[in-house]
CSV table of C-alpha atoms in Angstrom, one decimal:
chain,number,residue,atom,x,y,z
D,1,UNK,CA,-119.5,27.9,-26.9
D,2,UNK,CA,-118.8,25.9,-30.1
D,3,UNK,CA,-115.9,23.5,-30.6
D,4,UNK,CA,-113.7,26.3,-31.8
D,5,UNK,CA,-113.5,30.0,-32.6
D,6,UNK,CA,-111.4,32.1,-34.9
D,7,UNK,CA,-109.6,35.2,-33.6
D,8,UNK,CA,-107.6,37.9,-35.3
D,9,UNK,CA,-104.2,38.7,-33.8
D,10,UNK,CA,-102.4,41.8,-34.7
D,11,UNK,CA,-98.7,42.5,-34.0
D,12,UNK,CA,-96.7,45.6,-34.4
D,13,UNK,CA,-92.9,46.0,-35.0
D,14,UNK,CA,-90.1,48.5,-35.7
D,15,UNK,CA,-87.1,47.9,-37.8
D,16,UNK,CA,-84.2,49.7,-39.3
D,17,UNK,CA,-82.8,49.3,-42.8
D,18,UNK,CA,-79.3,50.1,-43.8
D,19,UNK,CA,-79.4,52.0,-47.1
D,20,UNK,CA,-77.3,54.7,-48.6
D,21,UNK,CA,-79.1,56.7,-51.3
D,22,UNK,CA,-77.1,57.0,-54.6
D,23,UNK,CA,-76.8,59.6,-57.3
D,24,UNK,CA,-79.0,57.3,-59.3
D,25,UNK,CA,-81.7,57.4,-56.6
D,26,UNK,CA,-81.5,61.2,-56.7
D,27,UNK,CA,-81.8,61.3,-60.5
D,28,UNK,CA,-84.8,58.9,-60.5
D,29,UNK,CA,-86.5,61.4,-58.0
D,30,UNK,CA,-85.5,64.4,-60.2
D,31,UNK,CA,-83.5,65.7,-57.2
D,32,UNK,CA,-86.4,65.8,-54.8
D,33,UNK,CA,-85.5,64.3,-51.4
D,34,UNK,CA,-89.1,63.5,-50.3
D,35,UNK,CA,-89.6,61.6,-53.6
D,36,UNK,CA,-86.4,59.6,-52.9
D,37,UNK,CA,-87.9,58.6,-49.5
D,38,UNK,CA,-91.3,57.8,-51.1
D,39,UNK,CA,-89.7,55.6,-53.8
D,40,UNK,CA,-87.6,53.8,-51.2
D,41,UNK,CA,-90.6,53.3,-49.0
D,42,UNK,CA,-92.7,51.9,-51.9
D,43,UNK,CA,-89.9,49.5,-52.8
D,44,UNK,CA,-89.7,48.2,-49.2
D,45,UNK,CA,-93.5,48.0,-48.9
D,46,UNK,CA,-93.6,45.8,-52.1
D,47,UNK,CA,-91.1,43.4,-50.6
D,48,UNK,CA,-93.1,43.0,-47.4
D,49,UNK,CA,-96.5,43.0,-49.1
D,50,UNK,CA,-95.7,39.7,-50.7
D,51,UNK,CA,-96.2,38.2,-47.2
D,52,UNK,CA,-99.2,40.4,-46.4
D,53,UNK,CA,-97.2,42.5,-44.0
D,54,UNK,CA,-97.9,46.3,-43.9
D,55,UNK,CA,-94.9,48.5,-43.4
D,56,UNK,CA,-94.2,52.3,-43.7
D,57,UNK,CA,-91.5,54.8,-42.9
D,58,UNK,CA,-91.7,56.3,-39.5
D,59,UNK,CA,-93.4,59.6,-39.4
D,60,UNK,CA,-90.3,61.7,-39.2
D,61,UNK,CA,-87.8,60.4,-41.7
D,62,UNK,CA,-84.5,60.4,-39.8
D,63,UNK,CA,-81.5,58.9,-41.6
D,64,UNK,CA,-78.6,58.4,-39.3
D,65,UNK,CA,-75.0,59.1,-40.4
D,66,UNK,CA,-74.6,55.3,-40.7
D,67,UNK,CA,-77.5,55.2,-43.2
D,68,UNK,CA,-80.1,53.6,-41.0
D,69,UNK,CA,-83.7,54.4,-41.9
D,70,UNK,CA,-86.6,53.6,-39.4
D,71,UNK,CA,-89.7,51.7,-40.4
D,72,UNK,CA,-92.7,50.6,-38.5
D,73,UNK,CA,-95.3,48.0,-39.4
D,74,UNK,CA,-97.9,45.6,-38.4
D,75,UNK,CA,-99.5,42.3,-39.5
D,76,UNK,CA,-102.8,40.6,-38.8
D,77,UNK,CA,-103.5,36.9,-38.9
D,78,UNK,CA,-106.5,34.8,-38.1
D,79,UNK,CA,-106.1,31.6,-36.0
D,80,UNK,CA,-108.6,29.0,-34.9
D,81,UNK,CA,-108.6,28.0,-31.3
D,82,UNK,CA,-110.1,24.8,-29.9
D,83,UNK,CA,-112.7,24.7,-27.1
D,84,UNK,CA,-110.0,23.4,-24.6
D,85,UNK,CA,-108.1,26.7,-25.0
D,86,UNK,CA,-111.0,28.6,-23.4
D,87,UNK,CA,-112.1,29.0,-19.8
D,88,UNK,CA,-115.6,30.5,-19.2
D,89,UNK,CA,-115.8,31.6,-22.9
D,90,UNK,CA,-112.5,33.5,-22.5
D,91,UNK,CA,-109.3,32.5,-24.3
D,92,UNK,CA,-106.8,31.3,-21.7
D,93,UNK,CA,-104.0,33.8,-21.2
D,94,UNK,CA,-100.8,32.9,-23.0
D,95,UNK,CA,-102.4,30.3,-25.3
D,96,UNK,CA,-101.8,32.4,-28.4
D,97,UNK,CA,-98.0,32.9,-27.8
D,98,UNK,CA,-97.2,30.2,-30.4
D,99,UNK,CA,-99.2,32.1,-33.0
D,100,UNK,CA,-97.6,35.4,-32.0
D,101,UNK,CA,-94.2,33.9,-32.3
D,102,UNK,CA,-95.1,32.4,-35.7
D,103,UNK,CA,-96.0,35.9,-36.8
D,104,UNK,CA,-92.7,37.2,-35.6
D,105,UNK,CA,-90.9,34.6,-37.6
D,106,UNK,CA,-92.8,35.8,-40.7
D,107,UNK,CA,-91.4,39.3,-40.1
D,108,UNK,CA,-87.9,38.0,-39.5
D,109,UNK,CA,-88.1,35.8,-42.7
D,110,UNK,CA,-89.2,38.8,-44.7
D,111,UNK,CA,-86.3,40.8,-43.3
D,112,UNK,CA,-83.9,38.0,-44.2
D,113,UNK,CA,-85.3,37.7,-47.8
D,114,UNK,CA,-84.9,41.4,-48.4
D,115,UNK,CA,-82.3,42.9,-50.7
D,116,UNK,CA,-81.5,45.3,-47.8
D,117,UNK,CA,-79.7,44.8,-44.5
D,118,UNK,CA,-82.6,44.9,-42.0
D,119,UNK,CA,-82.6,44.7,-38.2
D,120,UNK,CA,-85.8,44.0,-36.2
D,121,UNK,CA,-85.8,46.5,-33.3
D,122,UNK,CA,-89.0,45.6,-31.5
D,123,UNK,CA,-92.0,43.3,-31.9
D,124,UNK,CA,-95.1,43.0,-29.8
D,125,UNK,CA,-98.8,42.2,-29.6
D,126,UNK,CA,-100.6,45.2,-30.9
D,127,UNK,CA,-103.9,44.9,-29.0
D,128,UNK,CA,-105.0,44.4,-25.4
D,129,UNK,CA,-107.6,41.9,-26.5
D,130,UNK,CA,-108.2,39.4,-29.3
D,131,UNK,CA,-111.0,40.1,-31.8
D,132,UNK,CA,-113.2,37.1,-32.5
D,133,UNK,CA,-114.1,36.7,-36.2
D,134,UNK,CA,-117.8,35.8,-36.6
D,135,UNK,CA,-118.6,33.9,-39.8
D,136,UNK,CA,-121.9,34.8,-41.3
């Protein structure tokens, strides 16, 4: 075992965005509702992509009567861990919680910086194991 190793951590999340489509949105989409959704999804994706966060509309677009639209997303980050964070070449359970929480803060900050009212519904580690990144 070397002095350190780099692991990729992936997290997944769900959020809802408050947005009421306007007649201008409808005109921009030439009256096509799926195009309105695609345009909105692209706009939100662009906001989140500035922080390398992938996000997309949930499979079945359901807009509630209070104008909430569901999105799901994920982010991946690589972190270096020191030798003392390993036991028998296995990363010690729970030692990556700080990194996972830092990633959650990235999602929250992206929501806060958005032009839309966004609520984070769920956030969790997306894998059951960490992937070690081997440098060639």
